[in-house]
Amino acid sequence: MIMSRKNMIGAVLLAILAPQLLPAQQQQMTLHNVSGETFDVPLRKALPVDAPRVRYPGFKQETLILKAGTVRREGAMPLPCDILLERDIPIKLRDGVTIYTDVFRPVNEENCPAILAWSPYGKEIGGQMLDDVPMRSGVAISATSGLEKFEGPDPAYWVAHGYAVVNPDKRGAYMSEGNLLYWGHEDALDGCDVIEWIASQKWCNGKVGMSGNSWLTVSQWFIAAEQPKHLAAIAPWEGFCDHFRESSHRGGIPMPEFPEMIAETFSSAHGMLEDQPRMIVEQPFMCSYWEDKAARLENITVPAYVVASYTNSVHTHGTFAGYRRISSEKKWLRVHDSNEWYDYYSPENVEDLRRFFDHYLKNIDNGWEQTPKVHLSVLNPGGKNIVNRVENEFPLARTKYTKLYLSAADSSPSTSLPQKETISSYQSESRQPKVTYRFRMTKPTEITGYMKLHLWVSAPDHDDMDLAIKVEKLSKDGKPFFDPTGATIAATGYMRASMRQLDTLRTTEAEPYYTYTTEQKLKPGEIVPLEIEIWPMGLMFDKDEILQLTVEAYRPAAAAIPFGSARISIPKEGYTYQPGNNVDLVTLGGNENQCADPKEVVTSPATHNAGKHCIYTGGRYDSYLYLPVIPEK
């Protein structure tokens, strides 16, 4: 066949452009881990910077003095002092990629320490804001200045106390060059580059701390593990440390719903986005990629102020694990009883964090090191929570573990193994595929720490099963308790039966640890024991109140936080303005349903549930709930 000159030129151009024209899920990039091993990961499109949902306030390299008393937006806290703002400062990373950062610092030229907030959420405003969350999660607009990036420290407070706050757009975010990465060795090296850049600035005293919650906490685990020279202290405020085990594949079940929701909010002007939701469904076993998403916590030696809670469905386990496993000799844990955002911006907690940073970033002798190592909360739904109880460690050394043996469904567990064997079952596709067990407390009881469920099961109609476990407190008359959002207050666990293989070196009596490297399908008629990890919890029970255990067929839950929906008005020029002045404003946001490419959206894979699930108790089948009971001091 003879090809015309025009068609030949077109074919050549098509060949040159082909990599760019492939569907995003087929485009890949190569990453490497700390050992130098390389692996390919898929890429997807990110939203453009002019998409309403990402609320990008624009690229503008300028230096401003933000005057005391001015505001960033209507209703926000007025600035308590003058602030020097340097916008969109370029930072060249080790491989030549340029990213951009905002720096808020005192107007004088005295050296000061800096606090780094590392995330892809925008230097301020951005695609995720508390305004998108119902009731702003209890944080009033007036509680912060609006200069902070989402989940990060408020520059207005910290600059007023002699600190700089550095808010970068990490690699690939907004106008920063490159592809946008999740956590891992390469992203951590980027963070190290920025820390060393900060320390080299003439205004810096050479000491850098890190602060923030969620993504900003996860980043701290990874970056601190690389031991950058000028990182002096960290404050991880709720964040997982092993993405596979604690977020994407709890119990071996792929759970892309929450990561997909977050991925759809990201924006990049120059690159693409590491398609982690796709990796969740395409790489369901532990591999080099997922090993790179587990922080090397034992490498962390800097002082650490760690904050955790029992009720965060993403971060609870990882925050406690981070505190326990880091090698820092100077580390503190505080367990609160509210939510991560409310706790992070509460004035008394900000003041406490400043005492920590004052000591380690400013060398102020303020007695911080005499602070008790652990401040613990214990939840008491229907009553008064215990808050800030002083302890020496976590888990508590005085814990008395107790086995509650299960018998027939809807019956009361016992502290002794029932002799009679029973089988309880449900149809996994039914409207209420579950069984429950209730234990009425005979005296006031505290349960605080790690739980597990040892459960004998079979799936007569299938070769696998996905289970969801819930441990909660009920009132004396059997009614559940709810938090302010309407959710039940419960400790949870998940397990795919075929992923039950334990790592015998890391498993303890109270804490199962799975390999996730092999699949053990159920054989017809096979009855197997599962060791199901239940995340840490602290619960108080009064006499006659009820502990309820629920075993049910797992079903994916939609993640539907309307990020990008709130409309935020800020000044077109000048950054801040005097409250009440008539200034030209630009309004950002208002489209939470926008995504870069609907064809790239990752949906939940089918569960491994089909037909009947059977639970075996009593006699040969010692199914039990393992409880951490805490005696009084």
Tab-separated table of N, CA, C and O in Angstrom, residues 286-384:
chain	number	residue	atom	x	y	z
A	286	MET	N	0.799	-7.370	49.062
A	286	MET	CA	1.983	-6.607	49.430
A	286	MET	C	3.039	-6.762	48.337
A	286	MET	O	3.301	-7.860	47.855
A	287	CYS	N	3.625	-5.641	47.911
A	287	CYS	CA	4.618	-5.635	46.844
A	287	CYS	C	5.565	-4.466	47.086
A	287	CYS	O	5.440	-3.746	48.076
A	288	SER	N	6.525	-4.256	46.187
A	288	SER	CA	7.496	-3.172	46.362
A	288	SER	C	6.806	-1.821	46.475
A	288	SER	O	7.227	-0.953	47.257
A	289	TYR	N	5.766	-1.637	45.685
A	289	TYR	CA	5.044	-0.358	45.725
A	289	TYR	C	4.473	-0.112	47.118
A	289	TYR	O	4.673	0.965	47.708
A	290	TRP	N	3.751	-1.103	47.665
A	290	TRP	CA	3.113	-0.895	48.958
A	290	TRP	C	4.118	-0.881	50.101
A	290	TRP	O	3.912	-0.190	51.113
A	291	GLU	N	5.211	-1.609	49.965
A	291	GLU	CA	6.255	-1.539	50.987
A	291	GLU	C	6.833	-0.126	51.070
A	291	GLU	O	7.205	0.343	52.148
A	292	ASP	N	6.877	0.564	49.920
A	292	ASP	CA	7.377	1.934	49.901
A	292	ASP	C	6.388	2.899	50.556
A	292	ASP	O	6.762	4.025	50.890
A	293	LYS	N	5.142	2.473	50.743
A	293	LYS	CA	4.127	3.312	51.374
A	293	LYS	C	3.998	3.025	52.870
A	293	LYS	O	3.029	3.446	53.506
A	294	ALA	N	4.952	2.292	53.429
A	294	ALA	CA	5.004	2.058	54.875
A	294	ALA	C	6.217	2.802	55.425
A	294	ALA	O	7.357	2.547	55.013
A	295	ALA	N	5.990	3.738	56.330
A	295	ALA	CA	7.081	4.561	56.855
A	295	ALA	C	8.046	3.718	57.691
A	295	ALA	O	7.633	2.824	58.436
A	296	ARG	N	9.336	4.022	57.583
A	296	ARG	CA	10.376	3.336	58.363
A	296	ARG	C	10.483	4.036	59.728
A	296	ARG	O	11.429	4.756	60.013
A	297	LEU	N	9.490	3.787	60.557
A	297	LEU	CA	9.338	4.534	61.805
A	297	LEU	C	10.539	4.411	62.728
A	297	LEU	O	10.879	5.354	63.457
A	298	GLU	N	11.173	3.251	62.720
A	298	GLU	CA	12.306	3.039	63.627
A	298	GLU	C	13.470	3.979	63.337
A	298	GLU	O	14.350	4.159	64.178
A	299	ASN	N	13.476	4.594	62.155
A	299	ASN	CA	14.540	5.549	61.810
A	299	ASN	C	14.325	6.925	62.431
A	299	ASN	O	15.217	7.772	62.382
A	300	ILE	N	13.149	7.166	62.971
A	300	ILE	CA	12.826	8.499	63.491
A	300	ILE	C	13.406	8.655	64.894
A	300	ILE	O	13.089	7.867	65.798
A	301	THR	N	14.231	9.676	65.068
A	301	THR	CA	14.891	9.902	66.358
A	301	THR	C	14.650	11.297	66.920
A	301	THR	O	15.052	11.570	68.059
A	302	VAL	N	14.035	12.207	66.152
A	302	VAL	CA	13.830	13.575	66.636
A	302	VAL	C	12.703	13.602	67.664
A	302	VAL	O	11.837	12.720	67.699
A	303	PRO	N	12.679	14.628	68.534
A	303	PRO	CA	11.572	14.766	69.482
A	303	PRO	C	10.224	14.807	68.755
A	303	PRO	O	10.109	15.403	67.673
A	304	ALA	N	9.204	14.193	69.358
A	304	ALA	CA	7.905	14.070	68.703
A	304	ALA	C	6.775	14.288	69.701
A	304	ALA	O	6.770	13.711	70.790
A	305	TYR	N	5.831	15.119	69.310
A	305	TYR	CA	4.580	15.333	70.044
A	305	TYR	C	3.495	14.689	69.190
A	305	TYR	O	3.129	15.194	68.148
A	306	VAL	N	2.977	13.536	69.619
A	306	VAL	CA	2.049	12.734	68.829
A	306	VAL	C	0.648	12.847	69.422
A	306	VAL	O	0.475	12.702	70.644
A	307	VAL	N	-0.342	13.072	68.558
A	307	VAL	CA	-1.731	13.202	69.003
A	307	VAL	C	-2.586	12.182	68.269
A	307	VAL	O	-2.520	12.068	67.045
A	308	ALA	N	-3.394	11.444	69.038
A	308	ALA	CA	-4.212	10.364	68.470
A	308	ALA	C	-5.638	10.465	68.987
A	308	ALA	O	-5.936	11.211	69.927
A	309	SER	N	-6.519	9.690	68.354
A	309	SER	CA	-7.881	9.504	68.854
A	309	SER	C	-8.318	8.086	68.542
A	309	SER	O	-7.681	7.382	67.755
A	310	TYR	N	-9.436	7.663	69.127
A	310	TYR	CA	-9.930	6.302	68.926
A	310	TYR	C	-10.927	6.188	67.778
A	310	TYR	O	-11.258	5.075	67.380
A	311	THR	N	-11.431	7.308	67.276
A	311	THR	CA	-12.606	7.248	66.405
A	311	THR	C	-12.332	7.698	64.979
A	311	THR	O	-13.262	7.939	64.221
A	312	ASN	N	-11.070	7.800	64.583
A	312	ASN	CA	-10.749	8.191	63.216
A	312	ASN	C	-10.662	6.933	62.359
A	312	ASN	O	-9.798	6.081	62.568
A	313	SER	N	-11.529	6.809	61.375
A	313	SER	CA	-11.629	5.571	60.594
A	313	SER	C	-10.430	5.341	59.692
A	313	SER	O	-10.271	4.258	59.127
A	314	VAL	N	-9.557	6.332	59.531
A	314	VAL	CA	-8.380	6.205	58.686
A	314	VAL	C	-7.088	6.208	59.505
A	314	VAL	O	-6.145	5.479	59.199
A	315	HIS	N	-7.035	7.016	60.557
A	315	HIS	CA	-5.753	7.323	61.196
A	315	HIS	C	-5.506	6.687	62.554
A	315	HIS	O	-4.375	6.721	63.049
A	316	THR	N	-6.521	6.155	63.207
A	316	THR	CA	-6.362	5.726	64.595
A	316	THR	C	-5.186	4.769	64.788
A	316	THR	O	-4.284	5.011	65.592
A	317	HIS	N	-5.176	3.671	64.056
A	317	HIS	CA	-4.137	2.662	64.273
A	317	HIS	C	-2.747	3.212	63.993
A	317	HIS	O	-1.803	3.006	64.767
A	318	GLY	N	-2.587	3.923	62.881
A	318	GLY	CA	-1.275	4.402	62.479
A	318	GLY	C	-0.681	5.418	63.426
A	318	GLY	O	0.540	5.468	63.603
A	319	THR	N	-1.524	6.237	64.055
A	319	THR	CA	-0.985	7.225	64.986
A	319	THR	C	-0.432	6.548	66.228
A	319	THR	O	0.667	6.868	66.697
A	320	PHE	N	-1.193	5.594	66.771
A	320	PHE	CA	-0.681	4.847	67.923
A	320	PHE	C	0.573	4.048	67.539
A	320	PHE	O	1.548	4.001	68.295
A	321	ALA	N	0.556	3.423	66.362
A	321	ALA	CA	1.728	2.649	65.927
A	321	ALA	C	2.927	3.562	65.743
A	321	ALA	O	4.062	3.198	66.097
A	322	GLY	N	2.706	4.752	65.203
A	322	GLY	CA	3.797	5.695	65.038
A	322	GLY	C	4.433	6.054	66.358
A	322	GLY	O	5.663	6.036	66.504
A	323	TYR	N	3.598	6.382	67.342
A	323	TYR	CA	4.139	6.726	68.653
A	323	TYR	C	4.933	5.567	69.243
A	323	TYR	O	6.033	5.751	69.785
A	324	ARG	N	4.409	4.369	69.137
A	324	ARG	CA	5.050	3.213	69.774
A	324	ARG	C	6.358	2.831	69.091
A	324	ARG	O	7.309	2.402	69.758
A	325	ARG	N	6.424	2.972	67.770
A	325	ARG	CA	7.548	2.405	67.038
A	325	ARG	C	8.687	3.373	66.769
A	325	ARG	O	9.810	2.936	66.488
A	326	ILE	N	8.444	4.690	66.810
A	326	ILE	CA	9.562	5.589	66.539
A	326	ILE	C	10.624	5.422	67.624
A	326	ILE	O	10.323	5.074	68.776
A	327	SER	N	11.871	5.676	67.254
A	327	SER	CA	13.000	5.471	68.166
A	327	SER	C	13.319	6.694	69.003
A	327	SER	O	14.275	6.674	69.791
A	328	SER	N	12.542	7.753	68.858
A	328	SER	CA	12.807	8.981	69.607
A	328	SER	C	12.800	8.718	71.106
A	328	SER	O	11.849	8.135	71.634
A	329	GLU	N	13.846	9.157	71.776
A	329	GLU	CA	13.871	9.038	73.226
A	329	GLU	C	12.968	10.086	73.870
A	329	GLU	O	12.497	9.897	74.997
A	330	LYS	N	12.728	11.164	73.144
A	330	LYS	CA	11.885	12.239	73.652
A	330	LYS	C	10.607	12.258	72.817
A	330	LYS	O	10.560	12.855	71.737
A	331	LYS	N	9.593	11.564	73.326
A	331	LYS	CA	8.328	11.508	72.601
A	331	LYS	C	7.178	11.527	73.599
A	331	LYS	O	7.279	10.993	74.702
A	332	TRP	N	6.076	12.167	73.170
A	332	TRP	CA	4.907	12.330	74.015
A	332	TRP	C	3.665	11.944	73.217
A	332	TRP	O	3.606	12.149	72.005
A	333	LEU	N	2.685	11.396	73.916
A	333	LEU	CA	1.419	11.009	73.298
A	333	LEU	C	0.271	11.656	74.053
A	333	LEU	O	0.202	11.575	75.280
A	334	ARG	N	-0.618	12.278	73.283
A	334	ARG	CA	-1.872	12.780	73.860
A	334	ARG	C	-3.025	12.194	73.045
A	334	ARG	O	-3.030	12.288	71.812
A	335	VAL	N	-3.964	11.571	73.737
A	335	VAL	CA	-5.136	10.968	73.090
A	335	VAL	C	-6.351	11.815	73.441
A	335	VAL	O	-6.693	11.945	74.627
A	336	HIS	N	-6.980	12.396	72.443
A	336	HIS	CA	-8.106	13.305	72.703
A	336	HIS	C	-9.443	12.600	72.502
A	336	HIS	O	-9.505	11.434	72.091
A	337	ASP	N	-10.536	13.333	72.753
A	337	ASP	CA	-11.873	12.728	72.699
A	337	ASP	C	-12.804	13.453	71.728
A	337	ASP	O	-14.028	13.314	71.829
A	338	SER	N	-12.234	14.213	70.777
A	338	SER	CA	-13.094	14.952	69.845
A	338	SER	C	-12.788	14.509	68.419
A	338	SER	O	-12.851	13.330	68.099
A	339	ASN	N	-12.454	15.458	67.523
A	339	ASN	CA	-12.040	15.101	66.167
A	339	ASN	C	-10.753	15.828	65.828
A	339	ASN	O	-10.383	16.808	66.468
A	340	GLU	N	-10.048	15.364	64.822
A	340	GLU	CA	-8.691	15.836	64.555
A	340	GLU	C	-8.625	17.336	64.289
A	340	GLU	O	-7.694	18.008	64.736
A	341	TRP	N	-9.585	17.868	63.538
A	341	TRP	CA	-9.516	19.291	63.182
A	341	TRP	C	-9.869	20.175	64.380
A	341	TRP	O	-9.183	21.162	64.656
A	342	TYR	N	-10.924	19.823	65.080
A	342	TYR	CA	-11.303	20.598	66.262
A	342	TYR	C	-10.178	20.591	67.284
A	342	TYR	O	-9.827	21.628	67.859
A	343	ASP	N	-9.596	19.428	67.504
A	343	ASP	CA	-8.514	19.318	68.484
A	343	ASP	C	-7.290	20.122	68.042
A	343	ASP	O	-6.656	20.799	68.862
A	344	TYR	N	-6.964	20.060	66.759
A	344	TYR	CA	-5.747	20.721	66.273
A	344	TYR	C	-5.820	22.239	66.425
A	344	TYR	O	-4.804	22.893	66.721
A	345	TYR	N	-7.004	22.812	66.214
A	345	TYR	CA	-7.128	24.271	66.260
A	345	TYR	C	-7.662	24.803	67.593
A	345	TYR	O	-7.854	26.011	67.730
A	346	SER	N	-7.907	23.928	68.579
A	346	SER	CA	-8.339	24.401	69.891
A	346	SER	C	-7.210	25.191	70.541
A	346	SER	O	-6.059	24.724	70.580
A	347	PRO	N	-7.497	26.393	71.053
A	347	PRO	CA	-6.426	27.274	71.561
A	347	PRO	C	-5.527	26.622	72.601
A	347	PRO	O	-4.299	26.801	72.569
A	348	GLU	N	-6.102	25.845	73.532
A	348	GLU	CA	-5.267	25.263	74.575
A	348	GLU	C	-4.287	24.235	74.005
A	348	GLU	O	-3.169	24.082	74.504
A	349	ASN	N	-4.684	23.566	72.924
A	349	ASN	CA	-3.788	22.582	72.309
A	349	ASN	C	-2.717	23.250	71.460
A	349	ASN	O	-1.576	22.770	71.393
A	350	VAL	N	-3.066	24.358	70.812
A	350	VAL	CA	-2.065	25.126	70.070
A	350	VAL	C	-1.009	25.665	71.027
A	350	VAL	O	0.193	25.623	70.741
A	351	GLU	N	-1.454	26.145	72.187
A	351	GLU	CA	-0.511	26.641	73.197
A	351	GLU	C	0.406	25.525	73.687
A	351	GLU	O	1.613	25.725	73.886
A	352	ASP	N	-0.157	24.341	73.892
A	352	ASP	CA	0.654	23.214	74.359
A	352	ASP	C	1.699	22.840	73.311
A	352	ASP	O	2.861	22.573	73.651
A	353	LEU	N	1.288	22.831	72.042
A	353	LEU	CA	2.245	22.535	70.978
A	353	LEU	C	3.339	23.595	70.927
A	353	LEU	O	4.513	23.270	70.673
A	354	ARG	N	2.981	24.854	71.185
A	354	ARG	CA	4.010	25.908	71.164
A	354	ARG	C	5.045	25.690	72.263
A	354	ARG	O	6.239	25.930	72.059
A	355	ARG	N	4.621	25.220	73.415
A	355	ARG	CA	5.595	24.915	74.472
A	355	ARG	C	6.599	23.875	73.978
A	355	ARG	O	7.798	23.979	74.242
A	356	PHE	N	6.099	22.869	73.279
A	356	PHE	CA	6.971	21.825	72.720
A	356	PHE	C	7.948	22.419	71.708
A	356	PHE	O	9.170	22.213	71.798
A	357	PHE	N	7.426	23.186	70.744
A	357	PHE	CA	8.298	23.774	69.728
A	357	PHE	C	9.230	24.831	70.324
A	357	PHE	O	10.384	24.951	69.906
A	358	ASP	N	8.739	25.619	71.289
A	358	ASP	CA	9.615	26.607	71.930
A	358	ASP	C	10.852	25.931	72.518
A	358	ASP	O	11.968	26.466	72.448
A	359	HIS	N	10.640	24.751	73.099
A	359	HIS	CA	11.768	24.065	73.739
A	359	HIS	C	12.752	23.525	72.710
A	359	HIS	O	13.975	23.701	72.858
A	360	TYR	N	12.246	22.894	71.660
A	360	TYR	CA	13.140	22.202	70.728
A	360	TYR	C	13.542	23.037	69.508
A	360	TYR	O	14.549	22.722	68.866
A	361	LEU	N	12.807	24.081	69.200
A	361	LEU	CA	13.174	24.921	68.048
A	361	LEU	C	13.770	26.261	68.474
A	361	LEU	O	14.446	26.915	67.674
A	362	LYS	N	13.510	26.670	69.727
A	362	LYS	CA	14.046	27.942	70.216
A	362	LYS	C	14.978	27.771	71.420
A	362	LYS	O	15.495	28.774	71.938
A	363	ASN	N	15.149	26.549	71.880
A	363	ASN	CA	16.001	26.263	73.035
A	363	ASN	C	15.553	26.994	74.301
A	363	ASN	O	16.377	27.381	75.139
A	364	ILE	N	14.234	27.161	74.461
A	364	ILE	CA	13.705	27.814	75.657
A	364	ILE	C	13.552	26.776	76.771
A	364	ILE	O	12.937	25.720	76.576
A	365	ASP	N	14.099	27.073	77.912
A	365	ASP	CA	14.003	26.172	79.059
A	365	ASP	C	12.670	26.432	79.762
A	365	ASP	O	12.580	27.238	80.687
A	366	ASN	N	11.616	25.769	79.293
A	366	ASN	CA	10.269	26.021	79.814
A	366	ASN	C	9.692	24.828	80.579
A	366	ASN	O	8.490	24.781	80.851
A	367	GLY	N	10.524	23.851	80.891
A	367	GLY	CA	10.057	22.707	81.653
A	367	GLY	C	9.309	21.668	80.838
A	367	GLY	O	8.708	20.750	81.419
A	368	TRP	N	9.356	21.789	79.500
A	368	TRP	CA	8.581	20.857	78.682
A	368	TRP	C	8.923	19.402	78.977
A	368	TRP	O	8.039	18.543	79.026
A	369	GLU	N	10.183	19.103	79.190
A	369	GLU	CA	10.588	17.700	79.339
A	369	GLU	C	10.086	17.071	80.630
A	369	GLU	O	10.210	15.855	80.810
A	370	GLN	N	9.489	17.858	81.504
A	370	GLN	CA	8.829	17.302	82.678
A	370	GLN	C	7.360	16.954	82.404
A	370	GLN	O	6.662	16.435	83.277
A	371	THR	N	6.905	17.234	81.184
A	371	THR	CA	5.531	16.891	80.798
A	371	THR	C	5.353	15.378	80.848
A	371	THR	O	6.195	14.632	80.348
A	372	PRO	N	4.280	14.885	81.473
A	372	PRO	CA	4.036	13.431	81.479
A	372	PRO	C	4.047	12.861	80.066
A	372	PRO	O	3.579	13.502	79.114
A	373	LYS	N	4.576	11.659	79.910
A	373	LYS	CA	4.767	11.065	78.588
A	373	LYS	C	3.452	10.779	77.874
A	373	LYS	O	3.390	10.803	76.648
A	374	VAL	N	2.405	10.457	78.627
A	374	VAL	CA	1.125	10.115	78.009
A	374	VAL	C	0.001	10.844	78.723
A	374	VAL	O	-0.076	10.823	79.964
A	375	HIS	N	-0.862	11.500	77.930
A	375	HIS	CA	-2.132	12.024	78.418
A	375	HIS	C	-3.223	11.270	77.674
A	375	HIS	O	-3.341	11.363	76.451
A	376	LEU	N	-4.030	10.539	78.412
A	376	LEU	CA	-4.979	9.603	77.816
A	376	LEU	C	-6.417	10.067	78.023
A	376	LEU	O	-6.774	10.555	79.099
A	377	SER	N	-7.234	9.906	76.988
A	377	SER	CA	-8.672	10.059	77.129
A	377	SER	C	-9.323	8.681	77.059
A	377	SER	O	-8.814	7.778	76.396
A	378	VAL	N	-10.447	8.534	77.743
A	378	VAL	CA	-11.263	7.322	77.666
A	378	VAL	C	-12.698	7.773	77.436
A	378	VAL	O	-13.226	8.616	78.177
A	379	LEU	N	-13.309	7.245	76.393
A	379	LEU	CA	-14.657	7.662	76.014
A	379	LEU	C	-15.698	7.020	76.925
A	379	LEU	O	-15.579	5.850	77.297
A	380	ASN	N	-16.714	7.802	77.257
A	380	ASN	CA	-17.798	7.312	78.102
A	380	ASN	C	-19.130	7.763	77.520
A	380	ASN	O	-19.789	8.652	78.063
A	381	PRO	N	-19.543	7.186	76.385
A	381	PRO	CA	-20.802	7.602	75.753
A	381	PRO	C	-21.967	7.517	76.741
A	381	PRO	O	-22.120	6.528	77.460
A	382	GLY	N	-22.752	8.584	76.788
A	382	GLY	CA	-23.841	8.652	77.743
A	382	GLY	C	-23.432	9.199	79.089
A	382	GLY	O	-24.272	9.449	79.956
A	383	GLY	N	-22.144	9.382	79.301
A	383	GLY	CA	-21.619	9.926	80.554
A	383	GLY	C	-20.558	10.963	80.271
A	383	GLY	O	-20.563	11.623	79.232
A	384	LYS	N	-19.614	11.118	81.186
A	384	LYS	CA	-18.550	12.103	81.045
A	384	LYS	C	-17.244	11.414	80.685
A	384	LYS	O	-16.800	10.504	81.366
